[in-house]
Amino acid sequence: MSVLVNKDSKIIVQGFTGSEGTFHAEQMIEYGTNIVGGVTPGKGGQEHLGKPVFNTVTEAVEKVGADTSIIFVPPAFAADAIMEAAEAGIKVIITITEGIPVADMVKVANYIDKRDCRLIGPNCPGVITPGEAKVGIMPGFVFKEGNVGIVSKSGTLTYEAADQVVRQGLGITTAIGIGGDPIIGTTTKEAVELLINDPDTECVVMIGEIGGQLEADAAQWYKASGSKKPVVGFIAGETAPAGRTMGHAGAIVGGSDDTAQAKKRIMRECGIHVVDSPAEIGMKVKEVMG
Amino acid sequence: MNLHEYQGKEILASFGVRIQRGIVAHNAKEAVDAAKQLTAETGTGWHVIKAQVHAGGRGKGGGVKLAKNLKEVEEISNQIIGMNLVTPQTSAEGKKVHQVLIAEDVYYPGDSETNEFYMSVLLNRATGKNMIMYSTEGGMDIEEVAENTPHLIFTEEIDPATGLLGFQARKIAFNLGLSGTAFKEMTKFVAALYKAYVESDSNMFEINPVLKTSDDLIMAVDAKVSIDDNALYRRKQYAEMRDLREENSIEVEAREVGLNYVDLDGNVGCMVNGAGLAMATMDLIKMAGGEPANFLDVGGTADAKRVEEAFRIILKDPNVKAILINIFGGIVRCDRVAQGVVDAYKNMGDAMKVPIIVRLQGTNAELAKEIIDNSGLAVHSAVQFQEAADKVKEVLAE
C-alpha cells in the first residue's frame, strides 16, 4: 500500500514539452512511472518522449484516462493549469512550479475547494512511492521501499530525511513534499492523516519549518486521533531571525507561536518524537520503531 | 517588496483611498519649497516631517516631527535628512535617512474630536483568504494591543469569489463606533483600500493610524505597503519603486546573480541547496557551537560558476571564520559540485582564507569526496550530516 500515487496512477505532465517538463518527464519515465501523456496547449496531436500530447486536460482524461497530473507550467500560467486540471476531473494535482503570485493561489484555493480533487504544492518536490511511481523532481534512488512515510515542506531536506531512514536499513512507503508557499493545497495535517491511515506505514516523519500553523494543527490532530503509530518531527529554522523570509515565501516568523521553539513544544506536547538536530532524524525513526 | 510610506500612499491614492497629502524632499531647501506648495494646495498651516525609511516605529526614534513654521521645516529637515534613524525595528546602527515626506497637518481642531484607528489587509494563511484586521486602538503598537486588549481587534474575512461586500464594510464602520458622515466615509475608505490591495498584488497593507478628522473625513496617515515579489512581473510600475538603498547590499548583489541570500550576524558562512536544508544547516551550525553568518540557497543548479559566485558573496561578510557547504545532490551530481568547489577555490586564490567544510551527499557522493580529498586544498570533506557538524566544531576550536 501507499498513498496518493502508485503503479496504477495514470499520470499526465502539464507543461510537457517545455524544458523542465521534458527533463523531469524523462526521469520519471526512466524510474518506471506510468506517464500516459502530457498537455501543452497548441501542440495537441504530437508525440513527445513516446507519449501523446493533448491540447487540454479534459482531452487527456477522455482519451487516456488520466487521474493524476504533475505541473511544470511557468508561474504566470500555473494557477490556470491547476484549475484546468481540477475542472477536468483530475484527482491528484501535483504542482512543482515555484513563484506563483499569492493572489492567484487565493483564487485556486477557493476554486478547488468545491471540487473533488487534491492539490499537492505548489513549490514542492512532488510525491514518490518507491518502486511504483515517482511524480516529482526528487532523486529516485535515495528512496527505498519500506514502511516509513515522510511529509515535508522542503525538497532537499526530504531527500536528507529519506537518506537517513534508508541508512538505518529502513525504507519509505510514500514521501510527500507539500511545499513551502503561504498557500498550499494539502496541509501537513492532511498528509500526516493520509499516512497514519495507510496500513503499510508504520512510522511517519514530519518535517516542518518556521512560519504558519500547519505543524501545530497536524500535531493536535495526531493527539486527538489517538493513533499508536509513532511520529518523528523536526522543525527547521531555530536560528532564523523574526521578520525575515528564509527562501520559502511561507518561512517567516510572524508571531510568538510560529517560531521553531513554539512548534516543537506543541509537537512534543502532542506526543511527537521531536529531534533538535536534523542529523538525528534517521536514528530517531529506528529507535521509535524498535 | 517593501515600499516607503510616500510610495504606499501614492498607490492608495491611485485607487481612491483618501490619504494625508505630502511631498517628498531630499534636502532642506526642497523641504521648504514642498511646505510652501503644500500650504498653497491644502491650506495646511503646520507640517509634519517624516523620515522615509523601511522601518516602523519612526516616531519613537525621532524620525517624525511637527514643524509650526517654515523655519522649523528647514531646521527639522536638516536634522532628519542624513541621520541614522534608530527605531525598535532597526539594528543598533539604525538606517540612514535619504529623504523625508513633508505632510499636511491633519489633526486640526474642528466640530468633533479626532479619532485614530488601526487597519491592515493581509492573507489568512489558515484559510487561504484575505482578511481585514482592524481596531479602535489606532496610533499605537498593534502587538501591544493584541497582547493587552485582544477583544479590541476585529477581523473580517473576504470571500475571493465575491470580494468585499457592502455589509462587511458597514460592519467595520459600526464596530469602529462611527456614525453619520464619518460612517459613510469609512465604508468608502474600506472598499477602496481592499480594491487597492487586490489590484496592486500586495501581500500586506498596514495603515496605522487611520484617522477620523475633526470634520469627519477618514484618511490614511501612514501606509506600510508590501508587494508580492512573485507578482512584480505583472506590476512593473511598482517594481520600479524598489529602493535598493534600504536593502542589505550583499543581499542585493546575491539576488542579481540569482542566489537567495539573507545576511545574519554569525561567524560560519553556509552554502546549501534548498531552503529547508539551508535552515536545517544553520541550526546544525548553532548546535556545533557556531553562529550562522547567512542563509544561502544556491538552488537546484549548483555548478562551478554558481559555487564561485556563492563563495564571493559569503566572503564579503568580514565576520565569516569558516564556510560549510552542504549540498544534497539529486539531479545535480555531487562530483560536478565538488569539481566546482575545487575550481572556484583555485580561481579565487588568496581571497579564500577561511577553512571550508564540504559535505556532499546523494548522487556520486563518494566520488565527490575523493575529488575534494585529492585536490591538495585545505578543504575538509564529509559525507554524513553529523560529520559536517563535527568538522565545524573542530575548525572553530582551532
XYZ file of C-alpha atoms in Angstrom:
688
model
C 0.000 0.000 0.000
C 0.933 3.620 -0.306
C -0.863 6.938 -0.580
C -1.639 9.394 -3.395
C 0.354 7.730 -6.200
C 1.157 4.138 -7.111
C 1.967 1.920 -10.105
C -1.626 2.191 -11.382
C -1.800 6.014 -11.327
C -2.381 7.379 -14.829
C -0.197 10.434 -14.851
C -0.020 13.334 -17.258
C 2.544 16.128 -17.350
C 1.217 19.699 -17.780
C 3.891 21.806 -19.425
C 5.065 18.538 -21.046
C 7.113 19.919 -23.933
C 8.855 22.736 -22.013
C 12.457 22.229 -20.863
C 11.591 21.496 -17.208
C 8.666 19.302 -18.147
C 10.700 17.360 -20.692
C 13.679 16.805 -18.417
C 11.676 15.584 -15.441
C 9.202 13.590 -17.544
C 12.171 11.659 -18.933
C 13.445 10.988 -15.417
C 10.015 9.864 -14.242
C 9.560 7.539 -17.206
C 13.023 6.092 -16.623
C 12.031 5.437 -12.994
C 9.122 3.383 -14.281
C 6.354 5.863 -13.511
C 3.171 5.340 -15.508
C 3.222 8.567 -17.554
C 0.329 8.307 -20.018
C 0.817 11.597 -21.840
C 1.101 15.325 -21.460
C -0.602 18.631 -22.103
C 0.798 21.604 -23.978
C -1.873 23.908 -25.460
C -1.335 24.195 -29.224
C 0.767 21.045 -29.520
C -2.055 18.522 -29.302
C -1.748 15.565 -31.663
C 2.024 15.440 -31.481
C 4.057 12.790 -29.722
C 6.700 13.677 -27.124
C 9.015 11.188 -25.363
C 6.923 8.474 -26.967
C 3.714 9.721 -25.291
C 0.724 11.592 -26.733
C 0.446 15.368 -26.323
C -3.004 16.899 -25.747
C -4.278 20.456 -26.045
C -6.406 20.269 -22.921
C -6.502 18.276 -19.714
C -10.088 17.236 -20.451
C -8.891 15.588 -23.658
C -6.200 13.712 -21.718
C -8.809 12.493 -19.243
C -11.116 11.334 -22.046
C -8.511 9.703 -24.294
C -6.040 8.097 -21.861
C -7.993 8.129 -18.593
C -5.585 10.435 -16.752
C -6.311 10.720 -12.996
C -3.106 12.367 -11.781
C -1.245 15.406 -13.066
C 2.158 16.938 -12.439
C 2.511 20.633 -13.322
C 5.701 22.305 -14.614
C 3.906 25.295 -16.167
C 5.671 28.688 -15.603
C 4.431 30.746 -12.584
C 2.342 33.219 -14.592
C 0.184 30.402 -16.010
C 0.405 27.769 -13.278
C -2.738 28.774 -11.360
C -4.746 28.420 -14.551
C -3.200 24.997 -15.169
C -4.186 23.812 -11.676
C -7.785 24.955 -12.138
C -7.933 23.348 -15.576
C -6.834 20.032 -14.070
C -9.406 20.330 -11.271
C -12.192 21.123 -13.731
C -11.207 18.195 -15.951
C -11.635 15.776 -13.061
C -8.002 15.033 -12.203
C -7.942 13.657 -8.661
C -4.343 14.334 -7.609
C -2.736 17.552 -8.875
C 0.950 17.877 -8.040
C 2.339 21.357 -8.679
C 6.112 21.760 -8.823
C 6.114 25.377 -10.103
C 7.790 27.895 -7.802
C 6.893 31.596 -7.652
C 3.118 31.647 -8.233
C 1.633 35.009 -7.100
C -0.232 34.685 -3.798
C -3.348 36.348 -5.264
C -3.508 33.588 -7.892
C -3.315 30.922 -5.197
C -6.148 32.602 -3.248
C -8.284 32.036 -6.366
C -7.036 28.455 -6.780
C -7.725 27.552 -3.144
C -11.282 28.819 -3.496
C -11.807 27.094 -6.859
C -10.618 23.625 -5.885
C -12.366 23.772 -2.528
C -15.633 22.905 -4.269
C -14.172 20.145 -6.441
C -13.281 16.536 -5.797
C -9.510 16.752 -6.097
C -6.381 17.048 -4.041
C -3.679 19.624 -4.738
C -0.097 18.971 -3.622
C 2.155 22.046 -3.579
C 2.863 24.384 -5.263
C 6.601 24.947 -4.890
C 7.183 21.364 -3.840
C 9.373 18.397 -4.921
C 6.348 16.157 -5.572
C 5.335 12.728 -4.298
C 7.160 9.401 -4.545
C 6.023 5.870 -3.754
C 9.303 3.965 -4.099
C 9.313 1.174 -6.620
C 5.958 2.275 -8.047
C 5.757 5.921 -9.020
C 7.952 8.990 -8.843
C 5.750 12.011 -9.518
C 8.204 14.773 -8.805
C 11.736 16.047 -9.179
C 13.379 14.083 -6.360
C 16.345 11.746 -6.953
C 14.570 8.379 -7.077
C 17.489 6.236 -5.953
C 17.528 7.811 -2.481
C 14.065 6.421 -1.702
C 13.990 2.665 -0.998
C 10.777 0.739 -0.370
C 9.724 0.318 3.233
C 7.301 1.344 5.984
C 8.130 4.940 6.846
C 6.018 7.788 5.487
C 7.523 11.267 5.061
C 5.764 14.643 4.990
C 7.896 17.699 4.353
C 7.731 21.349 3.297
C 11.215 21.204 1.812
C 12.758 19.360 -1.127
C 16.363 18.607 -0.262
C 15.507 18.172 3.407
C 13.079 15.426 2.330
C 15.916 13.690 0.460
C 18.120 14.099 3.516
C 15.479 12.539 5.785
C 14.828 9.667 3.355
C 18.559 9.010 3.028
C 18.948 8.855 6.816
C 15.986 6.486 7.107
C 17.376 4.217 4.383
C 20.820 4.172 6.041
C 19.141 2.712 9.126
C 18.076 -0.239 6.993
C 14.524 1.038 6.695
C 12.539 2.352 3.723
C 9.738 4.615 2.582
C 6.059 3.936 1.807
C 5.338 7.340 0.309
C 7.162 10.663 0.689
C 5.024 13.760 0.208
C 6.575 17.174 -0.405
C 3.798 19.617 0.478
C 5.656 22.811 -0.482
C 6.852 25.956 1.230
C 4.436 28.616 -0.020
C 1.972 30.575 2.149
C -0.972 28.843 0.422
C -0.628 25.147 -0.368
C -3.196 22.547 -1.339
C -2.540 19.664 1.021
C -1.617 20.669 4.558
C 0.758 18.913 6.923
C -2.233 17.632 8.878
C -3.897 16.148 5.791
C -0.676 14.489 4.624
C 0.032 13.052 8.082
C -3.567 11.806 8.258
C -3.205 10.013 4.907
C -0.067 8.241 6.092
C -1.386 7.383 9.568
C -4.374 5.751 7.853
C -2.187 3.813 5.434
C -1.892 0.218 6.741
C 1.658 -0.221 5.432
C 3.028 2.937 7.006
C 4.341 2.121 10.477
C 6.000 5.428 11.304
C 5.616 8.979 9.986
C 8.368 11.574 9.668
C 7.031 15.115 9.710
C 9.424 17.872 8.684
C 8.349 21.473 9.045
C 9.704 24.963 9.009
C 9.178 28.245 10.829
C 6.061 30.223 9.884
C 2.364 29.375 9.889
C 0.366 26.899 11.944
C 0.489 23.743 9.817
C 2.673 21.631 12.094
C 0.772 22.627 15.225
C -2.517 21.698 13.523
C -1.060 18.346 12.458
C 0.258 17.659 15.960
C -3.109 18.422 17.532
C -4.889 16.206 15.034
C -2.440 13.386 15.783
C -3.011 13.668 19.519
C -6.794 13.713 19.075
C -6.670 10.709 16.710
C -5.250 8.524 19.465
C -3.050 6.801 16.875
C -0.389 4.461 18.197
C 1.833 4.933 15.140
C 4.925 6.886 16.145
C 5.589 10.267 14.519
C 9.098 11.754 14.382
C 9.285 15.509 13.891
C 11.815 18.174 13.015
C 11.323 21.923 12.512
C 13.940 23.832 10.522
C 14.730 27.448 11.300
C 15.554 27.597 15.012
C 18.279 30.120 14.170
C 16.238 32.185 11.679
C 15.528 35.754 12.856
C 11.929 37.006 13.094
C 10.546 39.003 10.204
C 12.962 37.683 7.550
C 11.772 35.293 4.868
C 14.033 32.245 4.635
C 13.880 31.190 0.993
C 10.359 29.786 1.058
C 7.743 32.540 0.941
C 5.971 30.797 3.810
C 9.045 30.513 6.022
C 8.795 33.684 8.047
C 8.281 34.091 11.756
C 5.274 36.363 12.268
C 4.388 35.888 15.899
C 5.474 34.052 19.038
C 3.596 30.864 18.117
C 5.184 30.124 14.754
C 8.829 30.019 15.847
C 10.683 26.695 15.705
C 10.741 26.524 19.515
C 6.985 27.054 19.855
C 6.174 24.492 17.179
C 8.477 21.892 18.702
C 6.945 22.450 22.125
C 3.421 21.882 20.774
C 4.554 18.791 18.844
C 6.175 17.307 21.967
C 3.043 18.018 23.992
C 1.080 16.062 21.390
C 3.302 13.003 21.694
C 5.521 13.527 18.657
C 9.167 12.473 18.938
C 10.905 15.735 18.117
C 14.613 15.851 17.258
C 16.545 19.110 17.659
C 19.306 18.092 15.262
C 18.476 17.478 11.607
C 21.237 14.830 11.650
C 19.257 12.643 14.076
C 16.054 12.053 12.085
C 17.027 8.583 10.856
C 18.310 7.388 14.225
C 15.147 8.553 15.952
C 12.972 6.694 13.447
C 14.968 3.498 14.057
C 14.646 3.997 17.828
C 10.867 4.569 17.895
C 10.180 1.688 15.514
C 12.095 -0.579 17.886
C 8.998 44.030 -1.674
C 8.584 46.763 0.927
C 7.822 50.334 -0.051
C 8.292 53.707 1.570
C 5.329 55.459 3.180
C 5.124 58.000 0.357
C 5.117 55.260 -2.294
C 2.468 53.262 -0.456
C 0.303 56.364 -0.160
C 0.755 57.051 -3.880
C -0.628 53.587 -4.646
C -3.524 54.001 -2.205
C -4.446 57.389 -3.639
C -4.438 55.955 -7.167
C -7.289 53.661 -6.083
C -9.273 56.464 -4.455
C -8.186 55.940 -0.851
C -8.046 59.283 0.959
C -4.550 59.956 2.281
C -2.762 62.595 4.293
C -1.160 64.529 1.444
C 2.554 65.160 1.228
C 5.586 65.873 -0.963
C 8.984 64.132 -0.827
C 12.101 66.214 -0.195
C 15.783 65.237 -0.341
C 17.235 68.343 1.338
C 16.141 71.287 3.469
C 15.590 73.607 0.515
C 13.335 71.117 -1.210
C 11.567 70.651 2.117
C 10.767 74.348 2.439
C 9.571 74.504 -1.190
C 7.430 71.420 -0.571
C 5.947 73.001 2.557
C 5.046 76.175 0.661
C 3.480 74.185 -2.165
C 1.530 72.032 0.263
C 0.180 75.097 2.071
C -0.915 76.555 -1.247
C -2.625 73.300 -2.257
C -4.162 72.193 1.039
C -4.245 75.287 3.228
C -2.280 73.493 5.951
C -0.531 75.800 8.388
C 1.698 73.309 10.159
C 3.688 70.489 8.534
C 4.774 67.050 9.641
C 8.306 65.996 8.640
C 8.525 62.220 8.301
C 11.722 60.233 7.689
C 11.286 57.787 4.783
C 12.987 54.529 5.722
C 11.824 50.909 5.655
C 11.227 50.528 9.381
C 8.351 51.004 11.769
C 8.458 52.986 14.996
C 9.943 56.026 13.244
C 8.319 58.454 15.691
C 9.988 56.748 18.670
C 13.409 57.277 17.097
C 12.829 60.986 16.387
C 12.082 60.486 12.707
C 8.647 62.155 12.730
C 8.312 65.762 13.882
C 5.858 68.638 13.701
C 7.002 71.966 12.215
C 4.912 75.036 13.018
C 6.577 77.388 10.540
C 8.936 77.316 7.550
C 11.991 77.942 9.720
C 11.162 74.809 11.694
C 10.570 72.903 8.456
C 14.118 73.792 7.415
C 15.666 73.031 10.812
C 13.914 69.717 11.307
C 14.546 68.563 7.740
C 18.238 69.363 8.170
C 18.206 67.332 11.358
C 16.415 64.283 9.946
C 17.901 64.003 6.449
C 21.246 62.239 6.748
C 20.672 60.985 10.281
C 20.942 57.306 11.197
C 17.462 56.649 12.460
C 17.317 54.024 15.200
C 13.896 52.530 15.891
C 12.735 49.365 17.659
C 12.690 47.723 14.201
C 16.191 48.681 13.006
C 19.625 47.446 14.049
C 21.567 49.389 16.683
C 23.305 51.404 13.950
C 19.950 52.443 12.542
C 19.007 53.306 8.984
C 20.325 56.292 7.067
C 17.577 58.738 6.083
C 17.886 59.852 2.455
C 14.542 61.610 2.117
C 11.650 62.988 4.130
C 7.958 63.335 3.441
C 6.619 66.824 4.118
C 2.997 66.144 5.031
C -0.044 68.269 5.796
C -1.213 68.617 9.393
C -4.435 66.608 9.657
C -5.035 66.920 13.396
C -6.546 70.412 13.057
C -9.331 71.374 15.515
C -12.975 71.301 14.382
C -16.525 70.286 15.177
C -15.700 66.833 16.550
C -12.796 65.109 18.238
C -10.235 63.391 16.035
C -10.011 59.622 16.431
C -7.317 57.117 15.417
C -7.929 53.549 14.252
C -5.779 50.641 13.083
C -6.385 48.749 9.840
C -4.460 46.138 7.896
C -5.185 43.863 4.955
C -3.358 40.561 4.768
C -3.598 36.880 3.903
C -5.047 34.482 6.442
C -2.768 31.529 5.726
C -5.002 29.107 7.603
C -7.984 29.694 5.306
C -6.243 30.880 2.131
C -8.389 34.026 2.118
C -7.590 37.693 2.546
C -8.784 39.472 5.654
C -9.116 42.970 7.002
C -7.871 43.321 10.542
C -8.889 46.466 12.378
C -9.047 48.032 15.793
C -10.364 51.055 17.635
C -6.900 51.346 19.149
C -5.005 53.166 16.412
C -1.730 55.008 16.529
C -0.073 52.543 18.862
C 1.879 49.315 18.630
C -0.659 46.720 17.447
C 1.316 43.855 19.056
C 0.710 45.544 22.418
C -2.993 45.902 21.680
C -3.133 42.207 20.750
C -1.362 41.334 23.984
C -3.309 43.564 26.384
C -6.747 44.070 24.841
C -7.262 41.347 22.210
C -11.063 41.952 22.246
C -10.430 45.336 20.601
C -9.016 43.677 17.458
C -11.559 42.579 14.839
C -11.139 40.615 11.629
C -13.272 40.391 8.518
C -12.513 37.608 6.042
C -13.154 38.242 2.357
C -14.618 35.612 0.018
C -12.376 35.630 -3.084
C -15.371 34.898 -5.310
C -17.340 37.998 -4.270
C -14.720 40.384 -2.959
C -15.516 42.752 -0.093
C -19.279 43.075 0.296
C -21.222 46.181 1.328
C -22.411 44.762 4.614
C -18.834 43.883 5.555
C -17.678 47.468 5.034
C -20.655 48.672 7.112
C -19.870 46.181 9.866
C -16.325 47.515 10.072
C -17.556 51.122 10.305
C -20.102 50.150 13.013
C -17.512 48.237 15.018
C -15.275 51.304 14.937
C -18.125 53.240 16.593
C -18.751 55.626 13.696
C -21.963 57.324 12.620
C -23.164 59.970 10.173
C -20.689 61.328 7.649
C -17.722 59.543 9.222
C -19.566 56.216 8.902
C -20.157 56.699 5.176
C -16.581 57.885 4.711
C -15.277 54.773 6.432
C -17.277 52.370 4.245
C -15.861 54.112 1.164
C -12.366 54.055 2.656
C -12.516 50.310 3.380
C -13.874 49.462 -0.083
C -11.168 51.498 -1.829
C -8.477 50.061 0.433
C -9.426 46.465 -0.360
C -9.603 47.192 -4.070
C -6.127 48.720 -3.883
C -4.806 45.659 -2.041
C -6.101 43.190 -4.608
C -5.292 45.187 -7.718
C -1.770 46.098 -6.637
C -0.937 42.415 -5.844
C 0.081 43.395 -2.340
C 0.642 40.883 0.399
C 0.459 43.391 3.237
C -1.201 46.733 3.913
C -0.887 48.261 7.338
C -2.474 51.653 7.917
C -1.725 52.922 11.384
C -3.297 55.248 12.081
C -6.434 55.561 10.012
C -7.652 58.973 11.115
C -11.109 60.401 11.552
C -10.503 64.128 11.277
C -12.379 66.797 13.221
C -14.527 67.357 10.117
C -15.363 63.651 9.788
C -13.067 62.654 6.919
C -11.395 59.233 7.024
C -7.806 59.066 5.788
C -4.593 57.055 5.851
C -1.997 58.991 7.832
C 0.653 56.308 7.411
C 0.967 53.410 4.967
C 3.070 50.302 5.179
C 2.732 48.500 1.843
C 4.447 45.330 0.715
C 4.020 43.987 -2.821
C 4.171 40.245 -3.595
C 7.577 39.649 -5.211
C 6.104 36.817 -7.290
C 3.656 39.260 -8.897
C 6.126 42.019 -9.786
C 6.366 40.698 -13.344
C 2.826 41.985 -13.935
C 3.139 45.119 -11.750
C 6.123 46.747 -13.411
C 5.121 50.243 -12.286
C 5.585 49.108 -8.674
C 8.713 47.066 -9.351
C 10.368 50.369 -10.269
C 9.671 51.663 -6.768
C 12.234 49.302 -5.220
C 14.723 51.356 -3.176
C 17.928 49.325 -3.104
C 19.455 51.688 -0.533
C 17.037 50.234 2.008
C 18.255 46.707 1.442
C 21.402 44.907 2.514
C 23.958 45.469 -0.261
C 25.219 41.873 -0.215
C 21.644 40.607 -0.484
C 21.020 42.882 -3.471
C 24.162 41.598 -5.185
C 23.219 37.984 -4.472
C 19.768 38.499 -5.956
C 21.308 39.910 -9.126
C 23.190 36.651 -9.706
C 20.128 34.599 -8.813
C 21.146 33.489 -5.319
C 18.798 33.612 -2.382
C 20.877 35.142 0.426
C 19.962 36.573 3.822
C 22.661 38.279 5.861
C 22.920 37.222 9.526
C 25.213 38.111 12.427
C 27.197 34.892 12.930
C 30.668 33.583 12.045
C 30.028 30.460 9.939
C 29.006 31.054 6.358
C 26.935 28.401 4.636
C 26.058 27.435 1.095
C 23.215 24.959 0.714
C 20.808 23.763 -1.971
C 17.183 24.136 -0.906
C 15.608 26.498 1.635
C 14.623 23.864 4.208
C 18.010 22.154 4.156
C 19.645 25.608 4.379
C 17.709 26.412 7.548
C 18.477 22.955 8.961
C 22.173 23.532 8.210
C 22.054 26.857 10.047
C 20.517 25.069 13.023
C 23.266 22.439 12.916
C 25.962 25.141 12.865
C 24.464 26.599 16.031
C 24.406 23.170 17.704
C 28.076 22.744 16.786
C 28.918 25.918 18.715
C 28.959 28.377 15.803
C 26.517 31.030 14.670
C 25.269 31.099 11.076
C 26.567 34.140 9.161
C 23.947 33.814 6.459
C 21.179 31.898 4.795
C 22.176 30.982 1.253
C 20.196 28.771 -1.084
C 22.111 28.097 -4.304
C 19.074 26.426 -5.847
C 18.904 23.339 -7.976
C 21.746 24.064 -10.373
C 24.868 24.178 -8.239
C 27.507 24.179 -10.985
C 31.047 25.568 -10.702
C 30.058 29.102 -11.689
C 27.296 29.314 -9.107
C 29.523 27.867 -6.412
C 32.136 30.516 -7.149
C 29.561 33.306 -7.098
C 28.233 31.984 -3.801
C 31.774 31.907 -2.362
C 32.320 35.524 -3.343
C 29.040 36.592 -1.759
C 29.744 34.789 1.515
C 33.297 36.155 1.744
C 32.025 39.745 1.533
C 30.995 39.333 5.154
C 34.161 40.039 7.211
C 32.834 38.070 10.189
C 32.965 34.732 8.383
C 35.502 32.424 10.071
C 34.552 29.200 8.273
C 32.303 28.082 5.436
C 30.115 24.993 5.431
C 28.922 23.764 2.058
C 26.036 21.312 2.314
C 24.692 20.033 -0.977
C 22.313 17.120 -1.344
C 22.889 16.057 -4.897
C 19.864 14.707 -6.639
C 19.578 15.799 -10.203
C 22.844 17.680 -9.614
C 25.747 15.245 -9.392
C 27.985 15.679 -6.352
C 31.210 15.098 -8.306
C 30.343 18.080 -10.525
C 29.732 20.249 -7.457
C 32.994 19.016 -5.889
C 34.886 19.925 -9.035
C 33.129 23.304 -8.920
C 34.308 23.879 -5.355
C 37.883 22.928 -6.240
C 37.912 25.141 -9.360
C 36.325 28.073 -7.556
C 38.831 27.733 -4.720
C 41.757 27.774 -7.146
C 40.301 30.670 -9.120
C 39.832 32.784 -6.054
C 43.411 32.216 -4.885
C 44.325 34.381 -1.916
C 40.782 35.583 -1.406
C 39.988 32.186 0.121
C 41.444 32.451 3.598
C 38.900 30.724 5.789
C 38.628 26.963 6.313
C 35.989 25.197 4.265
C 33.965 22.133 5.138
C 32.245 20.430 2.242
C 29.503 17.932 2.761
C 28.187 16.388 -0.426
C 25.538 13.705 -0.205
C 23.470 11.969 -2.851
C 24.420 11.120 -6.431
C 28.167 10.241 -6.675
C 28.870 11.405 -3.114
C 31.859 9.125 -2.596
C 33.434 10.187 -5.873
C 32.944 13.794 -4.787
C 34.730 13.136 -1.502
C 37.675 11.677 -3.419
C 37.901 14.753 -5.628
C 37.964 17.030 -2.570
C 40.409 14.862 -0.623
C 42.811 14.531 -3.568
C 42.702 18.206 -4.520
C 45.509 19.121 -2.143
C 43.459 22.076 -0.936
C 42.700 22.928 2.669
C 39.138 21.719 2.315
C 37.589 19.305 4.820
C 35.177 16.816 3.365
C 32.271 14.991 4.967
C 29.521 12.702 3.740
C 27.141 12.451 6.702
C 25.317 15.468 8.097
C 26.653 14.861 11.634
C 30.217 14.538 10.316
C 29.882 18.020 8.860
C 28.747 19.401 12.201
C 31.692 17.760 13.977
C 34.100 19.266 11.436
C 32.612 22.731 12.036
C 33.209 22.258 15.749
C 36.833 21.197 15.124
C 37.535 24.111 12.819
C 36.067 26.672 15.228
C 38.151 25.267 18.084
C 41.417 25.751 16.144
